[in-house]
Coordinates of N, CA and C in Angstrom, one line a residue:
L1 N 71.0 4.2 7.2 CA 71.0 5.4 8.0 C 72.3 6.2 7.8
T2 N 72.2 7.5 7.8 CA 73.4 8.3 7.7 C 73.6 9.0 9.1
A3 N 74.8 9.3 9.3 CA 75.1 10.0 10.6 C 74.5 11.4 10.6
A4 N 74.0 11.8 11.8 CA 73.4 13.1 11.9 C 74.6 14.1 12.0
T5 N 74.3 15.4 11.7 CA 75.3 16.4 11.8 C 75.5 16.6 13.3
P6 N 76.7 16.7 13.7 CA 77.0 16.9 15.1 C 76.4 18.2 15.6
C7 N 76.0 18.2 16.9 CA 75.4 19.4 17.5 C 76.5 20.4 17.9
T8 N 76.2 21.6 17.8 CA 77.1 22.6 18.4 C 76.8 22.8 19.8
N9 N 77.8 22.7 20.7 CA 77.5 22.8 22.1 C 78.4 23.8 22.7
P10 N 77.9 24.9 23.3 CA 76.5 25.2 23.3 C 76.1 25.9 21.9
P11 N 74.8 25.8 21.6 CA 74.4 26.4 20.3 C 74.5 27.9 20.4
S12 N 74.7 28.6 19.3 CA 74.8 30.0 19.2 C 73.4 30.6 18.9
A13 N 72.9 31.5 19.8 CA 71.6 32.2 19.6 C 71.7 33.3 18.5
G14 N 72.9 33.7 18.2 CA 73.1 34.8 17.2 C 73.1 36.2 17.7
T15 N 73.0 37.1 16.8 CA 73.0 38.5 17.2 C 71.8 39.2 16.6
V16 N 71.0 39.9 17.4 CA 69.8 40.6 16.9 C 70.2 42.0 16.5
S17 N 69.7 42.5 15.4 CA 69.9 43.8 14.9 C 68.5 44.4 14.4
T18 N 68.5 45.7 14.1 CA 67.3 46.3 13.6 C 67.7 47.3 12.4
N19 N 66.8 47.6 11.6 CA 67.0 48.6 10.5 C 66.8 50.0 11.0
K20 N 66.6 50.2 12.2 CA 66.3 51.6 12.8 C 67.4 52.0 13.8
T21 N 67.8 53.2 13.8 CA 68.7 53.7 14.8 C 68.0 54.6 15.8
S22 N 66.8 55.1 15.4 CA 65.9 55.8 16.3 C 64.5 55.6 15.8
M23 N 63.6 55.8 16.7 CA 62.2 55.6 16.4 C 61.3 56.8 16.7
C24 N 60.4 57.1 15.9 CA 59.4 58.1 16.1 C 58.0 57.4 16.4
P25 N 57.1 58.2 17.1 CA 55.8 57.6 17.3 C 55.2 57.0 16.0
S26 N 54.6 55.9 16.1 CA 53.9 55.2 15.0 C 54.8 54.6 14.0
D27 N 56.1 54.5 14.3 CA 57.1 53.8 13.4 C 57.0 52.3 13.6
S28 N 57.5 51.5 12.7 CA 57.7 50.1 12.8 C 59.2 49.8 12.5
A29 N 59.6 48.6 12.9 CA 61.0 48.3 12.7 C 61.1 46.8 12.3
L30 N 62.2 46.5 11.5 CA 62.5 45.1 11.2 C 63.6 44.7 12.1
L31 N 63.3 43.6 12.9 CA 64.2 43.0 13.7 C 64.7 41.7 13.1
S32 N 66.0 41.4 13.2 CA 66.5 40.2 12.5 C 67.7 39.7 13.4
V33 N 68.0 38.4 13.2 CA 69.1 37.7 13.9 C 69.9 37.1 12.9
T34 N 71.3 37.1 13.1 CA 72.2 36.5 12.2 C 73.2 35.7 13.1
G35 N 73.9 34.8 12.5 CA 75.0 34.1 13.2 C 74.5 33.0 14.1
F36 N 73.3 32.5 14.0 CA 72.8 31.5 14.9 C 73.1 30.1 14.4
T37 N 73.1 29.2 15.3 CA 73.3 27.8 15.0 C 72.1 27.2 14.2
P38 N 72.3 26.5 13.1 CA 71.2 25.9 12.4 C 70.3 25.1 13.3
N39 N 69.0 25.0 12.9 CA 68.0 24.1 13.5 C 67.7 24.5 14.9
V40 N 67.7 25.8 15.2 CA 67.2 26.3 16.5 C 65.8 26.8 16.2
V41 N 65.0 27.0 17.3 CA 63.6 27.4 17.2 C 63.6 28.9 17.8
F42 N 62.9 29.7 17.0 CA 62.8 31.2 17.4 C 61.4 31.5 17.9
Q43 N 61.4 32.4 18.9 CA 60.1 33.0 19.4 C 60.4 34.4 19.8
W44 N 59.9 35.4 19.0 CA 60.0 36.8 19.4 C 59.0 37.1 20.5
Q45 N 59.5 37.9 21.4 CA 58.7 38.3 22.6 C 58.7 39.9 22.7
R46 N 57.7 40.4 23.4 CA 57.6 41.8 23.7 C 57.2 42.1 25.1
S47 N 57.6 43.3 25.6 CA 57.3 43.7 27.0 C 57.1 45.2 27.1
S48 N 56.3 45.6 28.0 CA 56.2 47.1 28.2 C 57.1 47.6 29.3
D49 N 57.7 46.6 30.1 CA 58.5 47.0 31.2 C 59.9 46.3 31.3
S50 N 60.1 45.4 30.4 CA 61.3 44.6 30.3 C 61.4 43.6 31.5
L51 N 60.3 43.3 32.2 CA 60.3 42.4 33.2 C 59.3 41.2 32.9
V52 N 58.1 41.5 32.4 CA 57.2 40.5 32.0 C 57.1 40.4 30.5
W53 N 57.4 39.3 30.0 CA 57.5 39.1 28.5 C 56.4 38.2 28.0
T54 N 55.9 38.5 26.8 CA 54.8 37.8 26.2 C 55.2 37.4 24.8
D55 N 55.0 36.1 24.5 CA 55.3 35.6 23.1 C 54.4 36.4 22.1
I56 N 55.0 36.7 21.0 CA 54.2 37.4 19.9 C 53.7 36.3 19.0
S57 N 52.4 36.1 18.9 CA 51.8 35.0 18.1 C 52.3 35.0 16.7
G58 N 52.8 33.9 16.3 CA 53.2 33.7 14.9 C 54.6 34.2 14.6
A59 N 55.3 34.9 15.6 CA 56.6 35.5 15.3 C 57.7 34.4 15.7
I60 N 57.9 33.5 14.7 CA 58.8 32.3 15.0 C 59.9 32.2 13.9
N61 N 60.1 33.3 13.2 CA 61.2 33.3 12.2 C 62.4 34.1 12.6
S62 N 63.4 34.1 11.8 CA 64.7 34.8 12.2 C 64.5 36.3 12.0
T63 N 63.4 36.7 11.4 CA 63.1 38.2 11.3 C 61.7 38.4 11.8
Y64 N 61.5 39.7 12.3 CA 60.2 40.1 12.8 C 60.0 41.5 12.4
N65 N 58.9 41.8 11.7 CA 58.6 43.2 11.4 C 57.5 43.7 12.4
T66 N 57.9 44.6 13.3 CA 57.0 45.1 14.3 C 55.8 45.7 13.7
S67 N 54.7 45.7 14.4 CA 53.6 46.5 14.0 C 53.9 47.9 14.4
T68 N 53.0 48.8 14.1 CA 53.2 50.2 14.4 C 53.4 50.3 15.9
I69 N 54.5 50.9 16.4 CA 54.8 51.1 17.8 C 54.3 52.4 18.3
T70 N 53.3 52.4 19.3 CA 52.7 53.6 19.8 C 53.1 53.9 21.2
A71 N 53.8 52.9 21.9 CA 54.2 53.1 23.3 C 55.5 52.4 23.5
K72 N 56.2 52.7 24.5 CA 57.5 52.1 24.8 C 57.4 50.6 24.9
T73 N 58.2 49.9 24.0 CA 58.1 48.5 23.9 C 59.5 47.9 23.8
F74 N 59.7 46.9 24.5 CA 61.0 46.1 24.5 C 60.7 44.8 23.7
Y75 N 61.7 44.4 22.9 CA 61.6 43.2 22.2 C 62.8 42.3 22.5
R76 N 62.6 41.0 22.5 CA 63.7 40.1 22.6 C 63.4 38.8 21.8
L77 N 64.4 38.0 21.6 CA 64.3 36.8 20.8 C 64.6 35.6 21.7
K78 N 63.7 34.7 21.9 CA 64.0 33.5 22.7 C 64.4 32.4 21.7
V79 N 65.5 31.8 21.9 CA 66.0 30.8 21.0 C 66.2 29.5 21.8
T80 N 65.7 28.4 21.2 CA 65.9 27.1 21.9 C 66.3 26.1 20.8

């Protein structure tokens, strides 16, 4: 057996950024996270009111390309 890599405590969730500085109706955006601790699990979420959040099916990578946005939408990244 080999020793496991020590855990970072607390782990770093990283910093989310986007390729857009402003959005027009029917635009999409690329969301990405950098500076995170290795071996974390990602789940992108969206909300219409920033209170109730829903997991985006299949959005489990360090980047997420939004579909066409036609209404006010909030995004966040859950990291575990």
